[in-house]
Coordinates of C-alpha atoms in Angstrom, one line a residue:
M1389 CA -19.7 -0.6 -23.6
S1390 CA -16.2 0.8 -23.1
A1391 CA -13.1 -1.3 -23.4
G1392 CA -12.4 -1.0 -19.7
L1393 CA -15.8 -2.1 -18.6
L1394 CA -15.8 -5.0 -21.2
S1395 CA -12.4 -6.1 -19.9
L1396 CA -13.7 -6.1 -16.3
T1397 CA -16.7 -8.1 -17.4
V1398 CA -14.6 -10.7 -19.1
L1399 CA -12.3 -10.9 -16.1
V1400 CA -15.2 -11.4 -13.7
L1401 CA -16.6 -14.1 -15.9
A1402 CA -13.2 -15.8 -16.0
V1403 CA -12.8 -15.6 -12.2
A1404 CA -16.3 -17.1 -11.9
G1405 CA -15.2 -19.9 -14.3
Y1406 CA -12.2 -20.6 -12.1
I1407 CA -14.3 -21.0 -9.0
L1408 CA -17.0 -23.0 -10.7
G1409 CA -14.5 -25.2 -12.6
R1410 CA -12.8 -26.2 -9.3
R1411 CA -16.2 -27.1 -7.8
R1412 CA -17.3 -29.1 -10.8
A1413 CA -14.0 -31.0 -10.8
V1414 CA -14.5 -32.0 -7.2
S1415 CA -18.1 -32.9 -8.0
V1416 CA -17.4 -35.2 -10.9
A1417 CA -14.9 -37.0 -8.7
G1418 CA -17.6 -37.7 -6.1
G1419 CA -15.9 -35.4 -3.6
D1420 CA -12.6 -37.3 -3.7
A1421 CA -10.0 -35.1 -5.5
R1422 CA -7.6 -38.0 -5.5
K1423 CA -9.6 -39.6 -8.4
L1424 CA -8.8 -36.7 -10.7
H1425 CA -5.9 -36.8 -13.1
S1426 CA -5.1 -33.1 -12.2
L1427 CA -5.7 -31.0 -9.1
P1428 CA -9.0 -29.1 -9.0
S1429 CA -7.1 -25.8 -9.3
Y1430 CA -5.8 -26.9 -12.7
H1431 CA -9.4 -27.5 -13.9
G1432 CA -10.3 -24.0 -12.6
Q1433 CA -7.3 -22.5 -14.4
S1434 CA -8.4 -24.3 -17.6
V1435 CA -11.8 -22.7 -17.5
F1436 CA -10.3 -19.3 -16.6
L1437 CA -7.9 -19.4 -19.5
F1438 CA -10.4 -20.6 -22.1
T1439 CA -12.7 -17.8 -21.0
A1440 CA -10.3 -14.9 -20.8
V1441 CA -7.5 -15.5 -23.3
P1442 CA -9.5 -15.8 -26.6
A1443 CA -11.8 -13.0 -25.6
F1444 CA -8.9 -10.6 -24.8
I1445 CA -7.1 -11.6 -28.0
L1446 CA -10.3 -10.8 -30.0
M1447 CA -10.7 -7.5 -28.2
I1448 CA -7.1 -6.4 -28.9
F1449 CA -7.3 -7.1 -32.6
W1450 CA -10.7 -5.4 -32.8
L1451 CA -9.4 -2.3 -31.1
L1452 CA -6.5 -2.2 -33.5
A1453 CA -8.6 -2.7 -36.6
Q1454 CA -11.6 -0.5 -35.7
P1455 CA -9.9 2.9 -36.0
V1456 CA -8.5 2.0 -39.4
Y1457 CA -11.9 0.9 -40.7
I1458 CA -13.7 3.9 -39.3
E1459 CA -11.1 6.3 -40.8
N1460 CA -11.4 4.7 -44.3
R1461 CA -15.2 4.9 -44.2
V1462 CA -15.4 8.5 -42.8
T1463 CA -12.7 10.1 -45.0
A1464 CA -14.5 8.7 -48.1
L1465 CA -17.4 11.1 -47.2
I1466 CA -15.1 14.2 -47.4
P1467 CA -14.3 15.3 -50.9
N1468 CA -10.9 16.6 -52.2
I1469 CA -8.8 14.2 -50.1
E1470 CA -6.4 12.1 -52.0
A1471 CA -5.9 8.5 -50.8
D1472 CA -2.2 8.9 -50.4
D1473 CA -2.3 12.3 -48.7
A1474 CA -1.7 11.3 -45.1
A1475 CA -1.5 14.8 -43.8
A1476 CA -4.8 15.9 -45.3
R1477 CA -6.5 12.8 -44.0
E1478 CA -5.2 13.4 -40.5
L1479 CA -6.3 17.0 -40.5
A1480 CA -9.8 16.0 -41.8
M1481 CA -10.1 13.3 -39.1
A1482 CA -9.0 15.7 -36.4
D1483 CA -11.9 18.0 -37.4
V1484 CA -14.3 15.0 -37.6
R1485 CA -13.3 13.8 -34.1
R1486 CA -13.7 17.3 -32.6
V1487 CA -17.2 17.8 -34.1
A1488 CA -18.2 14.2 -33.1
S1489 CA -17.1 14.9 -29.5
G1490 CA -19.1 18.1 -29.6
L1491 CA -22.2 16.2 -30.8
D1492 CA -21.7 13.8 -27.9
L1493 CA -21.5 16.7 -25.5
A1494 CA -24.5 18.4 -26.9
I1495 CA -26.6 15.3 -26.6
A1496 CA -25.4 14.7 -23.1
Q1497 CA -26.4 18.3 -22.1
G1498 CA -29.8 18.1 -23.9
A1499 CA -29.1 20.6 -26.6
L1500 CA -29.7 17.9 -29.2
Q1501 CA -31.7 14.7 -29.2
Q1502 CA -30.4 11.6 -30.9
A1503 CA -33.5 11.4 -33.0
D1504 CA -33.1 15.0 -34.1
L1505 CA -29.5 14.4 -35.0
D1506 CA -30.4 11.5 -37.2
T1507 CA -32.9 13.5 -39.1
L1508 CA -31.2 16.9 -39.0
Q1509 CA -31.2 18.7 -42.4
A1510 CA -30.1 22.1 -41.2
D1511 CA -27.0 23.6 -42.6
A1512 CA -23.6 23.7 -40.9
T1513 CA -24.2 27.2 -39.5
D1514 CA -27.3 26.2 -37.5
L1515 CA -25.6 23.1 -36.1
R1516 CA -22.4 25.1 -35.3
G1517 CA -24.6 27.5 -33.3
K1518 CA -26.1 24.7 -31.3
L1519 CA -22.7 23.2 -30.5
A1520 CA -21.4 26.7 -29.5
G1521 CA -24.2 26.9 -27.0
V1522 CA -22.8 24.0 -25.1
G1523 CA -19.2 25.3 -25.1
V1524 CA -17.8 23.5 -28.2
A1525 CA -15.5 25.8 -30.1
L1526 CA -15.4 25.0 -33.8
G1527 CA -13.5 26.8 -36.6
A1528 CA -15.5 28.8 -39.1
D1529 CA -14.2 26.6 -41.9
V1530 CA -15.9 23.5 -40.8
S1531 CA -18.0 22.3 -43.7
Q1532 CA -21.3 20.4 -44.0
Y1533 CA -19.2 17.5 -45.3
T1534 CA -17.4 17.5 -42.0
F1535 CA -20.6 17.4 -40.0
D1536 CA -21.9 14.6 -42.1
A1537 CA -18.7 12.7 -41.6
A1538 CA -18.9 13.3 -37.8
R1539 CA -22.4 11.8 -37.7
E1540 CA -21.1 8.8 -39.6
Y1541 CA -18.1 8.6 -37.3
R1542 CA -20.4 8.5 -34.2
A1543 CA -22.7 6.0 -35.7
L1544 CA -19.8 3.6 -36.8
K1545 CA -18.1 4.0 -33.4
S1546 CA -21.3 3.2 -31.6
S1547 CA -22.3 0.2 -33.7
L1548 CA -18.8 -1.2 -33.8
G1549 CA -18.5 -0.8 -30.0
I1550 CA -21.7 -2.7 -29.5
G1551 CA -20.5 -5.3 -32.0
M1552 CA -17.2 -5.7 -30.1
A1553 CA -19.0 -6.2 -26.8
V1554 CA -21.3 -8.8 -28.3
A1555 CA -18.5 -10.7 -30.1
V1556 CA -16.1 -10.6 -27.1
L1557 CA -18.7 -11.7 -24.6
A1558 CA -19.8 -14.5 -27.0
V1559 CA -16.3 -15.8 -27.4
A1560 CA -15.8 -15.6 -23.6
A1561 CA -19.1 -17.6 -23.1
A1562 CA -18.1 -20.1 -25.7
G1563 CA -14.7 -20.6 -24.1
F1564 CA -16.4 -21.0 -20.7
A1565 CA -18.8 -23.6 -22.0
F1566 CA -16.1 -25.5 -23.9
A1567 CA -13.8 -25.7 -20.9
W1568 CA -16.7 -26.6 -18.6
S1569 CA -17.8 -29.4 -20.8
R1570 CA -14.3 -31.0 -20.8
I1571 CA -14.1 -31.3 -17.0
T1572 CA -14.0 -35.1 -16.3
V1573 CA -12.0 -37.3 -14.0
A1574 CA -9.5 -38.3 -16.8
F1575 CA -9.2 -34.8 -18.3
R1576 CA -5.5 -33.7 -18.3
A1577 CA -6.2 -30.1 -17.1
R1578 CA -2.7 -29.6 -15.8
N1579 CA -1.2 -30.2 -19.3
V1580 CA -3.7 -27.7 -20.8
S1581 CA -3.0 -25.1 -18.2
E1582 CA 0.8 -25.4 -18.4
S1583 CA 0.6 -25.3 -22.2
F1584 CA -1.4 -22.1 -22.0
V1585 CA 1.1 -20.6 -19.6
I1586 CA 4.1 -21.6 -21.8
A1587 CA 2.3 -20.1 -24.8
M1588 CA 1.8 -16.8 -22.9
L1589 CA 5.4 -16.8 -21.7
I1590 CA 6.6 -17.2 -25.3
G1591 CA 4.3 -14.4 -26.4
A1592 CA 5.6 -12.2 -23.7
S1593 CA 9.2 -12.9 -24.7
L1594 CA 8.3 -12.1 -28.4
V1595 CA 7.0 -8.7 -27.5
A1596 CA 10.4 -7.2 -27.2
V1597 CA 11.5 -8.8 -30.5
L1598 CA 8.4 -7.7 -32.3
T1599 CA 8.7 -4.2 -30.9
T1600 CA 12.2 -4.0 -32.2
F1601 CA 11.2 -5.1 -35.6
G1602 CA 8.3 -2.6 -35.6
I1603 CA 10.6 0.3 -34.6
V1604 CA 13.2 -0.7 -37.3
F1605 CA 10.5 -1.1 -39.9
S1606 CA 8.9 2.3 -39.2
L1607 CA 12.3 4.0 -39.2
V1608 CA 13.3 2.3 -42.5
F1609 CA 10.0 3.0 -44.2
E1610 CA 9.9 6.7 -43.3
T1611 CA 13.6 7.1 -44.0
W1612 CA 13.2 5.7 -47.5
H1613 CA 10.4 8.2 -48.1
F1614 CA 12.7 11.0 -46.9
F1615 CA 15.4 10.0 -49.3
E1616 CA 12.9 10.0 -52.1
L1617 CA 12.4 13.7 -51.4
Y1618 CA 16.0 14.7 -50.3
P1619 CA 19.3 13.5 -51.6
A1620 CA 21.1 11.0 -49.4
R1621 CA 24.5 12.4 -50.4
D1622 CA 23.6 15.9 -49.0
F1623 CA 22.2 14.3 -45.9
F1624 CA 25.3 12.3 -45.0
F1625 CA 28.0 14.6 -46.3
S1626 CA 26.7 18.2 -45.9
T1627 CA 28.2 20.2 -43.1
T1628 CA 25.2 22.6 -42.8
W1629 CA 22.0 22.0 -40.9
S1630 CA 19.5 24.7 -41.8
P1631 CA 15.9 23.4 -42.0
K1632 CA 13.4 25.7 -43.7
F1633 CA 9.8 24.6 -44.0
G1634 CA 8.6 25.5 -47.5
G1635 CA 11.8 24.6 -49.3
G1636 CA 15.5 25.5 -49.5
S1637 CA 16.6 23.4 -46.5
S1638 CA 20.1 22.1 -45.9
L1639 CA 19.8 18.9 -43.8
G1640 CA 23.3 17.7 -43.3
I1641 CA 23.7 15.3 -40.4
L1642 CA 27.5 15.8 -39.7
P1643 CA 27.1 18.8 -37.3
L1644 CA 24.5 16.8 -35.3
L1645 CA 26.7 13.7 -35.2
W1646 CA 29.7 15.7 -34.1
G1647 CA 27.7 17.3 -31.3
T1648 CA 26.3 14.0 -30.2
L1649 CA 29.7 12.3 -30.1
Y1650 CA 31.4 15.3 -28.5
V1651 CA 28.9 15.5 -25.6
S1652 CA 28.9 11.7 -25.1
V1653 CA 32.6 11.4 -25.0
I1654 CA 32.9 14.1 -22.4
A1655 CA 30.1 12.5 -20.4
L1656 CA 31.9 9.1 -20.5
L1657 CA 35.3 10.7 -19.5
V1658 CA 33.5 12.0 -16.4
A1659 CA 31.4 8.9 -15.6
V1660 CA 33.6 5.9 -16.4
P1661 CA 36.6 6.8 -14.2
I1662 CA 34.5 8.0 -11.3
G1663 CA 32.0 5.2 -11.6
L1664 CA 34.5 2.4 -12.0
L1665 CA 36.9 3.6 -9.2
S1666 CA 34.0 4.0 -6.8
A1667 CA 32.7 0.5 -7.7
I1668 CA 36.2 -1.0 -7.0
Y1669 CA 36.4 0.8 -3.7
L1670 CA 33.0 -0.2 -2.6
S1671 CA 33.4 -3.8 -3.5
E1672 CA 37.0 -4.4 -2.5
Y1673 CA 38.0 -1.9 0.2
A1674 CA 35.0 -0.3 1.9
S1675 CA 33.5 -1.7 5.1
R1676 CA 30.1 -3.3 4.9
R1677 CA 28.6 -0.4 6.9
F1678 CA 30.1 2.2 4.6
R1679 CA 29.0 0.4 1.5
T1680 CA 25.5 0.0 2.8
F1681 CA 25.3 3.8 3.4
V1682 CA 27.1 5.1 0.3
K1683 CA 25.8 2.9 -2.5
P1684 CA 22.2 4.0 -2.2
L1685 CA 23.3 7.6 -2.2
I1686 CA 25.1 7.1 -5.5
E1687 CA 22.1 5.3 -7.0
I1688 CA 19.9 8.3 -6.1
L1689 CA 21.6 10.1 -9.0
A1690 CA 19.8 7.8 -11.4
G1691 CA 16.4 8.7 -10.0
I1692 CA 16.8 12.5 -10.4
P1693 CA 14.6 13.8 -13.3
T1694 CA 16.6 15.0 -16.3
I1695 CA 14.9 18.3 -16.2
V1696 CA 16.5 18.9 -12.8
Y1697 CA 19.9 18.1 -14.3
G1698 CA 19.1 20.5 -17.1
L1699 CA 18.4 23.3 -14.6
F1700 CA 21.6 22.4 -12.7
A1701 CA 23.5 22.7 -16.0
L1702 CA 21.8 26.0 -16.9
I1703 CA 22.0 27.8 -13.6
T1704 CA 25.1 26.4 -11.9
V1705 CA 27.6 24.5 -14.1
G1706 CA 27.2 26.7 -17.2
P1707 CA 27.9 30.0 -15.6
L1708 CA 30.7 28.5 -13.5
L1709 CA 32.5 27.1 -16.5
R1710 CA 32.0 30.4 -18.4
D1711 CA 33.3 32.6 -15.6
W1712 CA 36.2 30.4 -14.5
F1713 CA 37.4 28.9 -17.7
A1714 CA 35.8 30.1 -21.0
Q1715 CA 36.1 33.8 -20.6
P1716 CA 39.6 33.9 -18.9
M1717 CA 41.0 31.7 -21.7
G1718 CA 39.1 33.6 -24.4
L1719 CA 37.2 30.5 -25.5
G1720 CA 33.7 31.9 -25.3
N1721 CA 31.1 33.9 -23.5
S1722 CA 28.1 31.6 -23.4
S1723 CA 27.1 29.5 -20.5
S1724 CA 25.6 26.9 -22.9
S1725 CA 28.4 24.7 -24.1
V1726 CA 29.4 21.1 -24.9
M1727 CA 31.4 21.0 -21.7
T1728 CA 28.5 22.0 -19.6
A1729 CA 26.2 19.3 -21.0
G1730 CA 28.9 16.7 -21.0
I1731 CA 29.9 17.2 -17.3
V1732 CA 26.3 17.2 -16.1
M1733 CA 25.4 14.2 -18.3
G1734 CA 28.5 12.4 -16.9
I1735 CA 27.3 13.0 -13.4
M1736 CA 23.9 11.6 -14.4
V1737 CA 25.3 8.3 -15.8
I1738 CA 27.7 7.6 -13.0
P1739 CA 25.2 5.2 -11.3
F1740 CA 25.0 3.2 -14.5
V1741 CA 28.7 2.5 -14.4
S1742 CA 29.2 2.4 -10.6
S1743 CA 26.2 0.3 -9.5
L1744 CA 26.4 -2.3 -12.3
S1745 CA 30.2 -2.6 -12.1
D1746 CA 29.9 -3.0 -8.3
D1747 CA 27.4 -5.9 -8.7
I1748 CA 29.6 -7.6 -11.4
I1749 CA 32.8 -7.3 -9.3
N1750 CA 31.0 -8.7 -6.3
A1751 CA 29.9 -11.7 -8.4
V1752 CA 33.5 -12.7 -9.0
P1753 CA 34.1 -15.8 -6.8
Q1754 CA 36.0 -15.1 -3.6
S1755 CA 38.1 -18.2 -4.2
M1756 CA 39.8 -16.4 -7.1
R1757 CA 40.8 -13.5 -4.8
D1758 CA 42.0 -15.9 -2.1
G1759 CA 44.1 -17.9 -4.6
S1760 CA 45.8 -14.7 -6.0
L1761 CA 46.5 -13.4 -2.5
G1762 CA 47.8 -16.9 -1.5
L1763 CA 50.3 -16.8 -4.4
G1764 CA 51.7 -13.5 -3.0
A1765 CA 49.9 -10.9 -5.0
T1766 CA 49.0 -7.7 -3.4
P1767 CA 45.3 -6.6 -3.2
S1768 CA 45.8 -4.0 -6.0
E1769 CA 47.5 -6.6 -8.2
T1770 CA 44.7 -9.0 -7.5
I1771 CA 42.2 -6.4 -8.6
R1772 CA 44.1 -5.6 -11.8
K1773 CA 45.1 -9.1 -12.8
V1774 CA 42.3 -11.3 -11.6
V1775 CA 39.1 -9.4 -10.5
L1776 CA 38.8 -6.9 -13.4
P1777 CA 39.6 -9.4 -16.2
A1778 CA 36.9 -11.8 -14.8
A1779 CA 34.4 -8.9 -14.5
L1780 CA 35.3 -7.4 -17.9
P1781 CA 32.1 -8.4 -19.8
G1782 CA 29.9 -6.9 -17.1
V1783 CA 32.0 -3.7 -16.9
V1784 CA 32.0 -3.3 -20.6
G1785 CA 28.2 -3.8 -20.6
A1786 CA 27.8 -1.1 -17.9
I1787 CA 30.0 1.4 -19.9
L1788 CA 28.0 0.6 -23.0
L1789 CA 24.7 1.2 -21.1
A1790 CA 26.0 4.5 -19.9
A1791 CA 27.1 5.4 -23.4
S1792 CA 23.7 4.6 -24.8
R1793 CA 22.0 6.7 -22.1
A1794 CA 24.3 9.6 -22.9
I1795 CA 23.7 9.4 -26.6
G1796 CA 19.9 9.3 -26.2
E1797 CA 19.7 12.2 -23.7
T1798 CA 17.8 15.3 -24.8
M1799 CA 16.8 17.6 -22.0
I1800 CA 20.3 18.2 -20.6
V1801 CA 21.6 19.0 -24.0
V1802 CA 18.7 21.5 -24.7
M1803 CA 19.3 23.4 -21.5
G1804 CA 23.1 22.9 -21.2
A1805 CA 24.5 22.8 -24.7
G1806 CA 22.0 24.9 -26.7
A1807 CA 20.5 24.2 -30.1
A1808 CA 23.2 25.4 -32.5
A1809 CA 24.3 22.9 -35.1
R1810 CA 28.0 23.5 -35.8
L1811 CA 31.3 21.8 -36.3
S1812 CA 33.9 23.0 -33.8
M1813 CA 36.6 21.7 -31.6
N1814 CA 36.0 24.3 -28.9
P1815 CA 34.2 22.5 -26.0
F1816 CA 33.0 25.9 -24.6
E1817 CA 30.8 26.6 -27.7
A1818 CA 27.1 25.8 -27.9
M1819 CA 26.3 22.8 -30.0
T1820 CA 23.4 20.3 -30.3
T1821 CA 22.8 16.6 -30.8
V1822 CA 20.7 14.3 -33.0
T1823 CA 18.1 13.7 -30.4
V1824 CA 17.4 17.4 -29.9
K1825 CA 16.8 17.9 -33.6
I1826 CA 14.5 14.8 -33.8
V1827 CA 12.3 16.5 -31.2
S1828 CA 12.4 19.9 -32.8
Q1829 CA 11.6 18.5 -36.3
L1830 CA 8.6 16.5 -35.0
T1831 CA 7.0 19.2 -32.8
G1832 CA 4.9 22.1 -33.9
D1833 CA 2.3 22.5 -36.6
T1834 CA 4.3 21.1 -39.5
E1835 CA 3.4 19.0 -42.6
F1836 CA 4.3 15.4 -41.9
G1837 CA 5.1 14.6 -45.5
S1838 CA 7.8 17.3 -45.9
P1839 CA 11.5 16.5 -45.9
E1840 CA 12.0 18.8 -42.9
T1841 CA 9.7 16.5 -40.8
L1842 CA 10.7 13.1 -42.3
V1843 CA 14.4 13.9 -41.6
A1844 CA 13.7 13.0 -38.0
F1845 CA 13.3 9.4 -39.0
A1846 CA 16.5 9.4 -40.9
L1847 CA 18.2 10.9 -37.9
G1848 CA 16.7 8.2 -35.6
L1849 CA 17.7 5.4 -38.0
T1850 CA 21.3 6.7 -38.1
L1851 CA 21.4 6.9 -34.3
F1852 CA 20.1 3.4 -34.1
I1853 CA 22.8 2.1 -36.4
I1854 CA 25.5 3.8 -34.4
T1855 CA 24.2 2.3 -31.2
L1856 CA 24.1 -1.1 -32.8
G1857 CA 27.7 -0.7 -34.0
L1858 CA 28.8 0.2 -30.4
N1859 CA 27.2 -3.1 -29.2
V1860 CA 28.9 -5.1 -31.9
I1861 CA 32.3 -3.5 -31.0
A1862 CA 31.8 -4.1 -27.3
L1863 CA 30.9 -7.8 -28.0
A1864 CA 34.0 -8.2 -30.1
I1865 CA 36.2 -6.7 -27.3
V1866 CA 34.6 -8.9 -24.7
R1867 CA 35.2 -12.0 -26.7
K1868 CA 38.8 -11.2 -27.4
Y1869 CA 39.9 -10.2 -23.9
R1870 CA 37.5 -12.1 -21.6
E1871 CA 39.3 -14.5 -19.2
Q1872 CA 37.9 -18.1 -19.2
Y1873 CA 37.8 -19.9 -15.8
E1874 CA 36.8 -23.4 -14.9

């Protein structure tokens, strides 16, 4: 039974428990629900939760543990694979999964019978020929060990799938029976239901925290492995980025950091003034009708896919800057440049500054504006001296969100700024960013355990620390300059 069908079965059982639980609660009260401590719906919710929640928790943990168990059992059947060689294990498991899927397809199309597969003693060539007959393409280097491992993989997957279905349904039935047996007139079903809901809310709130810890742990672990293979001093202080798979790489982060900060600063120089001024106009000067029409148009910019912005940078903005500025001033001949990516990225993040700042400015109490105007201040003075200081935390948050969005952008940089890692002050030269190189180092058929691949995690951890530092600085600025009002 598949996980989806099993989930549906548990959900149907839980819904049935809710309906039957309500009916039983009314029944034990002699038809008078006023005799119950809790409403019948709470009794139904109690049965629903005891049926569904433990079963789904067991299924989630089972699905997480099952692949690890199967991989450990299957790779033990393939010789010449070291326990700590993650790359070799992954390649071997990829072959095993491909052959196992071919066996499933052959059985489904009648080329093989399950009984024949269990007793098959033919060599790999014969079995490869049968699989090729049903359209399964296998490499010539697939060994008999791989076929044996694929058979074991299928058997384990099938048996564990049945075991999961039996265990999950048993837990659901046990929860159903337990909750059903507790339905009495004095049972505090409301307390049980609300406790379950509170626990689920706490669990949902912990997801973000646990996800953050998981991301940080994975980055730190792989970065530590990288620094065991490559000197940290060369990574942080070298000015050359030249990865070469096979050895002899120079993996200095400084050119990538420079390109990231350069592009992001240009983007913020475009987005912050335009976004903040438009937010001030829409919230303080524009009529209601004009605001209702213009604000959605500005927010449309946030919904445009980044690939469209990349094409806009490549086809329109890049050639325009090259022909009108770079070539006449003798600063370059390429349409891919930091300025191209920065301007287009700035246009993309305008809604982050404008929309959020507009909402924050509108949240400033109108009484503060009236008091300032009543004391003789002009509207512009009221905005500068009263409204903006009161809205400073939100405005800084909007700018910080725009900065984080700009730092993490990849597609616009690839198509607008190029992929050259260099240190230069010329904004009309092609450069690249950290995110672009993270993608390039993790794509393609590369060995995962090599420094050239693991450097992506070191780059990601460095970018994470920079973003965290920006948040700390913004928090310090807000605490120092924020205006306090009663």
